[in-house]
């Protein structure tokens, strides 16, 4: 796997104590009124961000793929333009649970599809030339993602007080695919937002795959400044793409590492892998 020295240094740094300090510093401004939109990378955060920004604030076409104005990432509140009606910020994060997070929407996706999606993202962003099986080793060990392995991320968020005391809402990528309306209404109720049928419709339209693809094209310079081949950020957007990339051996390795989190989330582990 050919990776640049810069990338190796960045990976090293991610794992270091310094990273913890930086993350703690970013989280210092999170208050009990704020709501976290927490996800492991590649779980559909941008899609839900698009829909919620339209649902809550009716932002229309102003929104870019990498937009931090409507739902800023933790530590970037200064870039935010709108707070929730309840007074706090809605803040995105990929980080592990931290005790300052008192209320959270946690978005999950089948870990196998997360791995495939991240594979293409790392290829695009860093020019990684590993094949999928090689990449999977790194994925399962939690390389490439500052927050570490997928299963631990899931467990920590679901075990957090947010999910023990009714201040957590679990949203599945697959459920957004099945019935985005229902998932948006659940979010609206959780956030205490009025969701008129018109607003819900326009939120679904704002987050449609085609519409987000167009938005990505508009903000091309912002999204595509990477080292690798040009692969869309809004790439495929399907459930079960892992079947096109996992070998039987990959599936075995994945299950050995991530079975508890997969079972906890109700994902079916016994599906047959399509021939490679
Ligand atoms: P794929 O790479 O499997 O296509 P995140 O925003 O958390 O980084 O997640 C990115 C994943 O969400 C990508 O998955 C991307 O294509 C998918 N996605 C983005 N917008 C989507 C949409 N409108 N509908 C369905 N999936 C979408």
PDB file of C-alpha atoms and ligand atoms in Angstrom:
ATOM      1  CA  UNK A   1       0.000   0.000   0.000  1.00  0.00           C
ATOM      2  CA  UNK A   2       1.800   3.117  -1.248  1.00  0.00           C
ATOM      3  CA  UNK A   3       1.147   6.073   1.018  1.00  0.00           C
ATOM      4  CA  UNK A   4       2.947   9.374   1.217  1.00  0.00           C
ATOM      5  CA  UNK A   5       5.214  10.328   4.104  1.00  0.00           C
ATOM      6  CA  UNK A   6       2.760  13.116   4.872  1.00  0.00           C
ATOM      7  CA  UNK A   7       0.001  10.565   5.224  1.00  0.00           C
ATOM      8  CA  UNK A   8       2.114   8.343   7.470  1.00  0.00           C
ATOM      9  CA  UNK A   9       2.857  11.311   9.674  1.00  0.00           C
ATOM     10  CA  UNK A  10      -0.792  12.259   9.790  1.00  0.00           C
ATOM     11  CA  UNK A  11      -1.760   8.703  10.704  1.00  0.00           C
ATOM     12  CA  UNK A  12       0.855   8.673  13.451  1.00  0.00           C
ATOM     13  CA  UNK A  13      -0.349  11.977  14.770  1.00  0.00           C
ATOM     14  CA  UNK A  14      -3.938  10.824  14.808  1.00  0.00           C
ATOM     15  CA  UNK A  15      -3.004   8.070  17.177  1.00  0.00           C
ATOM     16  CA  UNK A  16      -0.998  10.264  19.463  1.00  0.00           C
ATOM     17  CA  UNK A  17      -1.772  11.979  22.703  1.00  0.00           C
ATOM     18  CA  UNK A  18      -1.677  15.300  20.879  1.00  0.00           C
ATOM     19  CA  UNK A  19      -4.744  14.286  18.948  1.00  0.00           C
ATOM     20  CA  UNK A  20      -6.645  13.714  22.183  1.00  0.00           C
ATOM     21  CA  UNK A  21      -5.737  17.181  23.345  1.00  0.00           C
ATOM     22  CA  UNK A  22      -6.863  18.698  20.067  1.00  0.00           C
ATOM     23  CA  UNK A  23     -10.185  16.860  20.204  1.00  0.00           C
ATOM     24  CA  UNK A  24     -10.710  17.830  23.855  1.00  0.00           C
ATOM     25  CA  UNK A  25      -9.993  21.438  22.896  1.00  0.00           C
ATOM     26  CA  UNK A  26     -12.561  21.297  20.092  1.00  0.00           C
ATOM     27  CA  UNK A  27     -15.181  19.848  22.450  1.00  0.00           C
ATOM     28  CA  UNK A  28     -14.599  22.418  25.180  1.00  0.00           C
ATOM     29  CA  UNK A  29     -17.394  24.627  23.808  1.00  0.00           C
ATOM     30  CA  UNK A  30     -20.071  21.898  23.726  1.00  0.00           C
ATOM     31  CA  UNK A  31     -22.867  22.689  26.170  1.00  0.00           C
ATOM     32  CA  UNK A  32     -25.769  20.691  27.605  1.00  0.00           C
ATOM     33  CA  UNK A  33     -28.127  22.454  25.172  1.00  0.00           C
ATOM     34  CA  UNK A  34     -26.257  21.264  22.090  1.00  0.00           C
ATOM     35  CA  UNK A  35     -27.318  18.207  20.131  1.00  0.00           C
ATOM     36  CA  UNK A  36     -24.660  16.066  18.477  1.00  0.00           C
ATOM     37  CA  UNK A  37     -25.143  14.521  15.054  1.00  0.00           C
ATOM     38  CA  UNK A  38     -22.635  11.747  15.627  1.00  0.00           C
ATOM     39  CA  UNK A  39     -21.516   9.184  13.055  1.00  0.00           C
ATOM     40  CA  UNK A  40     -18.626   6.986  12.133  1.00  0.00           C
ATOM     41  CA  UNK A  41     -17.308   8.364   8.813  1.00  0.00           C
ATOM     42  CA  UNK A  42     -19.142   7.234   5.648  1.00  0.00           C
ATOM     43  CA  UNK A  43     -22.397   6.407   7.413  1.00  0.00           C
ATOM     44  CA  UNK A  44     -24.566   8.994   5.658  1.00  0.00           C
ATOM     45  CA  UNK A  45     -23.934  12.107   7.776  1.00  0.00           C
ATOM     46  CA  UNK A  46     -23.843  14.460   4.790  1.00  0.00           C
ATOM     47  CA  UNK A  47     -27.166  13.148   3.502  1.00  0.00           C
ATOM     48  CA  UNK A  48     -28.883  13.615   6.875  1.00  0.00           C
ATOM     49  CA  UNK A  49     -27.209  17.021   7.243  1.00  0.00           C
ATOM     50  CA  UNK A  50     -28.718  18.110   3.917  1.00  0.00           C
ATOM     51  CA  UNK A  51     -32.174  16.938   4.905  1.00  0.00           C
ATOM     52  CA  UNK A  52     -32.106  18.354   8.435  1.00  0.00           C
ATOM     53  CA  UNK A  53     -30.790  21.749   7.321  1.00  0.00           C
ATOM     54  CA  UNK A  54     -33.701  22.025   4.920  1.00  0.00           C
ATOM     55  CA  UNK A  55     -36.209  20.648   7.425  1.00  0.00           C
ATOM     56  CA  UNK A  56     -35.200  22.936  10.280  1.00  0.00           C
ATOM     57  CA  UNK A  57     -34.115  26.142   8.540  1.00  0.00           C
ATOM     58  CA  UNK A  58     -35.307  25.820   4.940  1.00  0.00           C
ATOM     59  CA  UNK A  59     -31.847  26.658   3.614  1.00  0.00           C
ATOM     60  CA  UNK A  60     -32.749  25.879  -0.006  1.00  0.00           C
ATOM     61  CA  UNK A  61     -29.942  25.692  -2.544  1.00  0.00           C
ATOM     62  CA  UNK A  62     -27.403  27.590  -0.486  1.00  0.00           C
ATOM     63  CA  UNK A  63     -25.982  24.391   0.908  1.00  0.00           C
ATOM     64  CA  UNK A  64     -22.662  22.913  -0.329  1.00  0.00           C
ATOM     65  CA  UNK A  65     -21.401  19.388   0.179  1.00  0.00           C
ATOM     66  CA  UNK A  66     -18.709  20.515   2.632  1.00  0.00           C
ATOM     67  CA  UNK A  67     -20.866  23.230   4.190  1.00  0.00           C
ATOM     68  CA  UNK A  68     -20.175  23.973   7.846  1.00  0.00           C
ATOM     69  CA  UNK A  69     -22.636  26.836   8.212  1.00  0.00           C
ATOM     70  CA  UNK A  70     -25.850  25.012   8.983  1.00  0.00           C
ATOM     71  CA  UNK A  71     -24.690  22.016  10.992  1.00  0.00           C
ATOM     72  CA  UNK A  72     -21.089  22.857  11.913  1.00  0.00           C
ATOM     73  CA  UNK A  73     -18.598  20.266  13.078  1.00  0.00           C
ATOM     74  CA  UNK A  74     -17.735  20.408  16.780  1.00  0.00           C
ATOM     75  CA  UNK A  75     -15.293  23.270  17.340  1.00  0.00           C
ATOM     76  CA  UNK A  76     -16.514  25.182  14.299  1.00  0.00           C
ATOM     77  CA  UNK A  77     -19.512  26.833  15.960  1.00  0.00           C
ATOM     78  CA  UNK A  78     -18.109  30.210  14.900  1.00  0.00           C
ATOM     79  CA  UNK A  79     -18.958  29.272  11.301  1.00  0.00           C
ATOM     80  CA  UNK A  80     -22.553  28.357  12.184  1.00  0.00           C
ATOM     81  CA  UNK A  81     -25.400  30.649  11.269  1.00  0.00           C
ATOM     82  CA  UNK A  82     -28.410  29.011  12.915  1.00  0.00           C
ATOM     83  CA  UNK A  83     -29.023  27.525  16.306  1.00  0.00           C
ATOM     84  CA  UNK A  84     -31.795  25.071  17.062  1.00  0.00           C
ATOM     85  CA  UNK A  85     -35.097  26.599  18.237  1.00  0.00           C
ATOM     86  CA  UNK A  86     -34.246  25.154  21.682  1.00  0.00           C
ATOM     87  CA  UNK A  87     -31.185  27.436  21.796  1.00  0.00           C
ATOM     88  CA  UNK A  88     -28.310  24.986  21.335  1.00  0.00           C
ATOM     89  CA  UNK A  89     -26.247  24.093  18.291  1.00  0.00           C
ATOM     90  CA  UNK A  90     -26.770  21.016  16.169  1.00  0.00           C
ATOM     91  CA  UNK A  91     -23.165  19.843  15.780  1.00  0.00           C
ATOM     92  CA  UNK A  92     -21.653  17.130  13.621  1.00  0.00           C
ATOM     93  CA  UNK A  93     -18.921  14.833  14.874  1.00  0.00           C
ATOM     94  CA  UNK A  94     -17.103  11.635  13.918  1.00  0.00           C
ATOM     95  CA  UNK A  95     -15.419  11.439  17.303  1.00  0.00           C
ATOM     96  CA  UNK A  96     -15.932   8.878  20.040  1.00  0.00           C
ATOM     97  CA  UNK A  97     -18.484   9.643  22.721  1.00  0.00           C
ATOM     98  CA  UNK A  98     -17.407  12.302  25.230  1.00  0.00           C
ATOM     99  CA  UNK A  99     -19.191  12.983  28.519  1.00  0.00           C
ATOM    100  CA  UNK A 100     -19.933  16.613  27.544  1.00  0.00           C
ATOM    101  CA  UNK A 101     -22.376  15.247  24.901  1.00  0.00           C
ATOM    102  CA  UNK A 102     -25.758  15.260  26.575  1.00  0.00           C
ATOM    103  CA  UNK A 103     -28.067  14.704  23.614  1.00  0.00           C
ATOM    104  CA  UNK A 104     -27.292  12.972  20.325  1.00  0.00           C
ATOM    105  CA  UNK A 105     -28.615  11.618  17.065  1.00  0.00           C
ATOM    106  CA  UNK A 106     -26.330   8.691  16.252  1.00  0.00           C
ATOM    107  CA  UNK A 107     -26.395   7.591  12.611  1.00  0.00           C
ATOM    108  CA  UNK A 108     -25.242   4.058  11.817  1.00  0.00           C
ATOM    109  CA  UNK A 109     -24.723   2.057   8.661  1.00  0.00           C
ATOM    110  CA  UNK A 110     -23.836  -1.586   8.022  1.00  0.00           C
ATOM    111  CA  UNK A 111     -20.117  -1.667   8.902  1.00  0.00           C
ATOM    112  CA  UNK A 112     -19.325  -3.579   5.714  1.00  0.00           C
ATOM    113  CA  UNK A 113     -20.759  -0.791   3.555  1.00  0.00           C
ATOM    114  CA  UNK A 114     -18.914   1.739   5.713  1.00  0.00           C
ATOM    115  CA  UNK A 115     -15.656  -0.111   4.975  1.00  0.00           C
ATOM    116  CA  UNK A 116     -16.300  -0.085   1.213  1.00  0.00           C
ATOM    117  CA  UNK A 117     -17.307   3.567   1.194  1.00  0.00           C
ATOM    118  CA  UNK A 118     -14.212   4.532   3.193  1.00  0.00           C
ATOM    119  CA  UNK A 119     -12.023   2.466   0.850  1.00  0.00           C
ATOM    120  CA  UNK A 120     -13.074   4.642  -2.078  1.00  0.00           C
ATOM    121  CA  UNK A 121     -12.771   7.809  -0.062  1.00  0.00           C
ATOM    122  CA  UNK A 122      -9.185   6.985   0.979  1.00  0.00           C
ATOM    123  CA  UNK A 123      -8.323   6.067  -2.597  1.00  0.00           C
ATOM    124  CA  UNK A 124      -9.655   9.401  -3.751  1.00  0.00           C
ATOM    125  CA  UNK A 125      -8.232  11.537  -0.995  1.00  0.00           C
ATOM    126  CA  UNK A 126      -4.801   9.952  -0.571  1.00  0.00           C
ATOM    127  CA  UNK A 127      -4.198   7.994  -3.741  1.00  0.00           C
ATOM    128  CA  UNK A 128      -3.964   4.705  -1.798  1.00  0.00           C
ATOM    129  CA  UNK A 129      -3.312   1.797  -4.160  1.00  0.00           C
ATOM    130  CA  UNK A 130      -4.152  -1.100  -1.809  1.00  0.00           C
ATOM    131  CA  UNK A 131      -6.718  -3.658  -2.848  1.00  0.00           C
ATOM    132  CA  UNK A 132      -9.828  -3.980  -0.731  1.00  0.00           C
ATOM    133  CA  UNK A 133      -8.638  -6.987   1.333  1.00  0.00           C
ATOM    134  CA  UNK A 134      -5.468  -5.177   2.316  1.00  0.00           C
ATOM    135  CA  UNK A 135      -7.427  -2.059   3.184  1.00  0.00           C
ATOM    136  CA  UNK A 136      -9.853  -4.072   5.330  1.00  0.00           C
ATOM    137  CA  UNK A 137      -7.006  -5.003   7.717  1.00  0.00           C
ATOM    138  CA  UNK A 138      -6.378  -1.327   8.324  1.00  0.00           C
ATOM    139  CA  UNK A 139     -10.071  -0.566   8.585  1.00  0.00           C
ATOM    140  CA  UNK A 140     -10.656  -3.219  11.237  1.00  0.00           C
ATOM    141  CA  UNK A 141      -7.684  -1.934  13.211  1.00  0.00           C
ATOM    142  CA  UNK A 142      -9.159   1.563  13.063  1.00  0.00           C
ATOM    143  CA  UNK A 143      -6.420   3.131  10.935  1.00  0.00           C
ATOM    144  CA  UNK A 144      -7.408   6.075   8.717  1.00  0.00           C
ATOM    145  CA  UNK A 145     -10.121   7.189  11.119  1.00  0.00           C
ATOM    146  CA  UNK A 146      -9.107   9.280  14.098  1.00  0.00           C
ATOM    147  CA  UNK A 147     -11.868   7.797  16.233  1.00  0.00           C
ATOM    148  CA  UNK A 148     -10.511   4.255  15.830  1.00  0.00           C
ATOM    149  CA  UNK A 149     -12.349   1.010  15.004  1.00  0.00           C
ATOM    150  CA  UNK A 150     -15.970   1.016  13.847  1.00  0.00           C
ATOM    151  CA  UNK A 151     -17.304  -1.486  16.428  1.00  0.00           C
ATOM    152  CA  UNK A 152     -15.858   0.399  19.368  1.00  0.00           C
ATOM    153  CA  UNK A 153     -17.362   3.646  18.095  1.00  0.00           C
ATOM    154  CA  UNK A 154     -20.795   2.025  17.904  1.00  0.00           C
ATOM    155  CA  UNK A 155     -20.512   0.449  21.344  1.00  0.00           C
ATOM    156  CA  UNK A 156     -19.306   3.580  23.067  1.00  0.00           C
ATOM    157  CA  UNK A 157     -22.059   5.779  21.663  1.00  0.00           C
ATOM    158  CA  UNK A 158     -24.808   3.258  22.339  1.00  0.00           C
ATOM    159  CA  UNK A 159     -23.536   2.616  25.860  1.00  0.00           C
ATOM    160  CA  UNK A 160     -23.328   6.341  26.579  1.00  0.00           C
ATOM    161  CA  UNK A 161     -25.696   8.057  29.019  1.00  0.00           C
ATOM    162  CA  UNK A 162     -27.444   9.644  25.994  1.00  0.00           C
ATOM    163  CA  UNK A 163     -28.818   6.217  25.090  1.00  0.00           C
ATOM    164  CA  UNK A 164     -29.415   5.158  28.677  1.00  0.00           C
ATOM    165  CA  UNK A 165     -31.536   8.150  29.672  1.00  0.00           C
ATOM    166  CA  UNK A 166     -33.626   8.766  26.548  1.00  0.00           C
ATOM    167  CA  UNK A 167     -31.430  11.566  25.155  1.00  0.00           C
ATOM    168  CA  UNK A 168     -30.225   9.535  22.208  1.00  0.00           C
ATOM    169  CA  UNK A 169     -31.849   8.768  18.863  1.00  0.00           C
ATOM    170  CA  UNK A 170     -30.505   5.962  16.686  1.00  0.00           C
ATOM    171  CA  UNK A 171     -30.967   6.454  12.926  1.00  0.00           C
ATOM    172  CA  UNK A 172     -29.946   3.799  10.424  1.00  0.00           C
ATOM    173  CA  UNK A 173     -28.749   4.653   6.923  1.00  0.00           C
ATOM    174  CA  UNK A 174     -30.748   1.686   5.645  1.00  0.00           C
ATOM    175  CA  UNK A 175     -33.933   3.073   7.244  1.00  0.00           C
ATOM    176  CA  UNK A 176     -33.355   6.444   5.565  1.00  0.00           C
ATOM    177  CA  UNK A 177     -33.182   4.534   2.288  1.00  0.00           C
ATOM    178  CA  UNK A 178     -36.400   2.684   3.078  1.00  0.00           C
ATOM    179  CA  UNK A 179     -38.435   5.588   4.394  1.00  0.00           C
ATOM    180  CA  UNK A 180     -36.691   8.953   4.641  1.00  0.00           C
ATOM    181  CA  UNK A 181     -39.935  10.641   5.660  1.00  0.00           C
ATOM    182  CA  UNK A 182     -40.335   8.464   8.710  1.00  0.00           C
ATOM    183  CA  UNK A 183     -36.727   8.995   9.787  1.00  0.00           C
ATOM    184  CA  UNK A 184     -37.032  12.767   9.360  1.00  0.00           C
ATOM    185  CA  UNK A 185     -40.192  12.812  11.421  1.00  0.00           C
ATOM    186  CA  UNK A 186     -38.427  10.869  14.164  1.00  0.00           C
ATOM    187  CA  UNK A 187     -35.592  13.430  14.093  1.00  0.00           C
ATOM    188  CA  UNK A 188     -38.056  16.329  14.162  1.00  0.00           C
ATOM    189  CA  UNK A 189     -39.839  14.919  17.188  1.00  0.00           C
ATOM    190  CA  UNK A 190     -36.549  14.285  18.954  1.00  0.00           C
ATOM    191  CA  UNK A 191     -35.380  17.854  18.234  1.00  0.00           C
ATOM    192  CA  UNK A 192     -38.783  19.306  19.036  1.00  0.00           C
ATOM    193  CA  UNK A 193     -39.062  20.839  15.572  1.00  0.00           C
ATOM    194  CA  UNK A 194     -42.307  21.374  13.760  1.00  0.00           C
ATOM    195  CA  UNK A 195     -42.190  19.237  10.612  1.00  0.00           C
ATOM    196  CA  UNK A 196     -44.906  20.356   8.212  1.00  0.00           C
ATOM    197  CA  UNK A 197     -45.553  17.890   5.360  1.00  0.00           C
ATOM    198  CA  UNK A 198     -44.273  20.544   2.889  1.00  0.00           C
ATOM    199  CA  UNK A 199     -41.008  21.001   4.788  1.00  0.00           C
ATOM    200  CA  UNK A 200     -40.504  17.244   5.050  1.00  0.00           C
ATOM    201  CA  UNK A 201     -41.057  16.906   1.298  1.00  0.00           C
ATOM    202  CA  UNK A 202     -38.581  19.646   0.471  1.00  0.00           C
ATOM    203  CA  UNK A 203     -36.075  18.126   2.919  1.00  0.00           C
ATOM    204  CA  UNK A 204     -36.340  14.766   1.160  1.00  0.00           C
ATOM    205  CA  UNK A 205     -35.900  16.478  -2.215  1.00  0.00           C
ATOM    206  CA  UNK A 206     -32.870  18.460  -0.974  1.00  0.00           C
ATOM    207  CA  UNK A 207     -31.286  15.183   0.138  1.00  0.00           C
ATOM    208  CA  UNK A 208     -32.077  13.121  -2.921  1.00  0.00           C
ATOM    209  CA  UNK A 209     -29.078  11.375  -4.435  1.00  0.00           C
ATOM    210  CA  UNK A 210     -29.453  13.213  -7.769  1.00  0.00           C
ATOM    211  CA  UNK A 211     -29.810  16.597  -6.163  1.00  0.00           C
ATOM    212  CA  UNK A 212     -26.754  16.043  -3.952  1.00  0.00           C
ATOM    213  CA  UNK A 213     -24.755  14.837  -6.958  1.00  0.00           C
ATOM    214  CA  UNK A 214     -25.600  18.106  -8.710  1.00  0.00           C
ATOM    215  CA  UNK A 215     -24.586  20.054  -5.635  1.00  0.00           C
ATOM    216  CA  UNK A 216     -21.303  18.159  -5.562  1.00  0.00           C
ATOM    217  CA  UNK A 217     -20.654  19.175  -9.179  1.00  0.00           C
ATOM    218  CA  UNK A 218     -21.333  22.806  -8.260  1.00  0.00           C
ATOM    219  CA  UNK A 219     -18.807  22.676  -5.443  1.00  0.00           C
ATOM    220  CA  UNK A 220     -16.265  20.638  -7.401  1.00  0.00           C
ATOM    221  CA  UNK A 221     -13.216  22.689  -6.429  1.00  0.00           C
ATOM    222  CA  UNK A 222     -14.066  22.308  -2.773  1.00  0.00           C
ATOM    223  CA  UNK A 223     -14.647  18.580  -2.847  1.00  0.00           C
ATOM    224  CA  UNK A 224     -12.076  17.409  -5.379  1.00  0.00           C
ATOM    225  CA  UNK A 225      -8.737  18.763  -4.294  1.00  0.00           C
ATOM    226  CA  UNK A 226      -7.264  15.362  -3.499  1.00  0.00           C
ATOM    227  CA  UNK A 227      -4.373  13.237  -4.651  1.00  0.00           C
ATOM    228  CA  UNK A 228      -6.128  10.168  -6.002  1.00  0.00           C
ATOM    229  CA  UNK A 229      -8.500   9.367  -8.863  1.00  0.00           C
ATOM    230  CA  UNK A 230     -11.643  11.410  -9.179  1.00  0.00           C
ATOM    231  CA  UNK A 231     -14.338   9.398  -7.395  1.00  0.00           C
ATOM    232  CA  UNK A 232     -17.589  11.122  -6.467  1.00  0.00           C
ATOM    233  CA  UNK A 233     -18.121  11.906  -2.813  1.00  0.00           C
ATOM    234  CA  UNK A 234     -21.825  11.195  -3.338  1.00  0.00           C
ATOM    235  CA  UNK A 235     -20.604   7.946  -4.836  1.00  0.00           C
ATOM    236  CA  UNK A 236     -23.105   5.111  -5.111  1.00  0.00           C
ATOM    237  CA  UNK A 237     -25.517   5.541  -2.219  1.00  0.00           C
ATOM    238  CA  UNK A 238     -26.824   1.993  -1.995  1.00  0.00           C
ATOM    239  CA  UNK A 239     -27.340  -0.654   0.668  1.00  0.00           C
ATOM    240  CA  UNK A 240     -25.225  -3.800   0.352  1.00  0.00           C
ATOM    241  CA  UNK A 241     -22.429  -2.608  -1.963  1.00  0.00           C
ATOM    242  CA  UNK A 242     -20.121  -4.655   0.273  1.00  0.00           C
ATOM    243  CA  UNK A 243     -21.289  -7.773  -1.565  1.00  0.00           C
ATOM    244  CA  UNK A 244     -19.418  -6.493  -4.633  1.00  0.00           C
ATOM    245  CA  UNK A 245     -16.130  -6.137  -2.768  1.00  0.00           C
ATOM    246  CA  UNK A 246     -15.872  -8.656   0.100  1.00  0.00           C
ATOM    247  CA  UNK A 247     -14.400 -12.110  -0.470  1.00  0.00           C
ATOM    248  CA  UNK A 248     -15.537 -14.946   1.815  1.00  0.00           C
ATOM    249  CA  UNK A 249     -12.269 -14.504   3.696  1.00  0.00           C
ATOM    250  CA  UNK A 250     -12.859 -10.766   4.112  1.00  0.00           C
ATOM    251  CA  UNK A 251     -16.283 -11.508   5.542  1.00  0.00           C
ATOM    252  CA  UNK A 252     -14.796 -13.958   8.020  1.00  0.00           C
ATOM    253  CA  UNK A 253     -12.258 -11.377   9.173  1.00  0.00           C
ATOM    254  CA  UNK A 254     -14.894  -8.692   9.407  1.00  0.00           C
ATOM    255  CA  UNK A 255     -17.243 -10.893  11.446  1.00  0.00           C
ATOM    256  CA  UNK A 256     -14.462 -11.911  13.811  1.00  0.00           C
ATOM    257  CA  UNK A 257     -13.774  -8.254  14.583  1.00  0.00           C
ATOM    258  CA  UNK A 258     -17.160  -6.572  14.337  1.00  0.00           C
ATOM    259  CA  UNK A 259     -19.786  -9.240  15.076  1.00  0.00           C
ATOM    260  CA  UNK A 260     -20.937  -7.837  18.467  1.00  0.00           C
ATOM    261  CA  UNK A 261     -21.641  -4.353  17.073  1.00  0.00           C
ATOM    262  CA  UNK A 262     -23.291  -5.766  13.946  1.00  0.00           C
ATOM    263  CA  UNK A 263     -25.565  -8.006  16.019  1.00  0.00           C
ATOM    264  CA  UNK A 264     -26.365  -5.225  18.412  1.00  0.00           C
ATOM    265  CA  UNK A 265     -27.501  -3.068  15.495  1.00  0.00           C
ATOM    266  CA  UNK A 266     -29.527  -5.931  14.029  1.00  0.00           C
ATOM    267  CA  UNK A 267     -27.534  -6.339  10.814  1.00  0.00           C
ATOM    268  CA  UNK A 268     -27.742  -9.761   9.248  1.00  0.00           C
ATOM    269  CA  UNK A 269     -24.335 -11.457   9.303  1.00  0.00           C
ATOM    270  CA  UNK A 270     -25.264 -14.567   7.410  1.00  0.00           C
ATOM    271  CA  UNK A 271     -25.766 -13.169   3.940  1.00  0.00           C
ATOM    272  CA  UNK A 272     -23.996 -15.013   1.142  1.00  0.00           C
ATOM    273  CA  UNK A 273     -21.126 -13.210  -0.528  1.00  0.00           C
ATOM    274  CA  UNK A 274     -21.412 -12.790  -4.279  1.00  0.00           C
ATOM    275  CA  UNK A 275     -18.528 -14.378  -6.208  1.00  0.00           C
ATOM    276  CA  UNK A 276     -15.628 -11.909  -6.516  1.00  0.00           C
TER     277      UNK A 276
HETATM  278  P1  LIG B   1     -21.116   5.327  -0.719  1.00  0.00           P
HETATM  279  O1  LIG B   1     -19.644   5.631  -0.790  1.00  0.00           O
HETATM  280  O2  LIG B   1     -21.395   3.916  -0.305  1.00  0.00           O
HETATM  281  O3  LIG B   1     -21.838   5.690  -1.963  1.00  0.00           O
HETATM  282  P2  LIG B   1     -20.803  10.463   4.780  1.00  0.00           P
HETATM  283  O4  LIG B   1     -21.580  11.628   4.349  1.00  0.00           O
HETATM  284  O5  LIG B   1     -21.067  10.092   6.217  1.00  0.00           O
HETATM  285  O6  LIG B   1     -19.347  10.645   4.474  1.00  0.00           O
HETATM  286  O7  LIG B   1     -21.318   9.190   3.970  1.00  0.00           O
HETATM  287  C1  LIG B   1     -21.039   9.076   2.597  1.00  0.00           C
HETATM  288  C2  LIG B   1     -21.869   7.962   2.033  1.00  0.00           C
HETATM  289  O8  LIG B   1     -23.253   8.400   1.974  1.00  0.00           O
HETATM  290  C3  LIG B   1     -21.472   7.623   0.606  1.00  0.00           C
HETATM  291  O9  LIG B   1     -21.733   6.227   0.452  1.00  0.00           O
HETATM  292  C4  LIG B   1     -22.432   8.485  -0.192  1.00  0.00           C
HETATM  293  O10 LIG B   1     -22.612   8.096  -1.528  1.00  0.00           O
HETATM  294  C5  LIG B   1     -23.707   8.283   0.633  1.00  0.00           C
HETATM  295  N1  LIG B   1     -24.693   9.330   0.322  1.00  0.00           N
HETATM  296  C6  LIG B   1     -24.477  10.663   0.231  1.00  0.00           C
HETATM  297  N2  LIG B   1     -25.597  11.280  -0.144  1.00  0.00           N
HETATM  298  C7  LIG B   1     -26.545  10.321  -0.287  1.00  0.00           C
HETATM  299  C8  LIG B   1     -27.916  10.350  -0.663  1.00  0.00           C
HETATM  300  N3  LIG B   1     -28.520  11.478  -0.968  1.00  0.00           N
HETATM  301  N4  LIG B   1     -28.599   9.179  -0.711  1.00  0.00           N
HETATM  302  C9  LIG B   1     -27.970   8.025  -0.393  1.00  0.00           C
HETATM  303  N5  LIG B   1     -26.688   7.939  -0.036  1.00  0.00           N
HETATM  304  C10 LIG B   1     -25.968   9.081   0.018  1.00  0.00           C
END
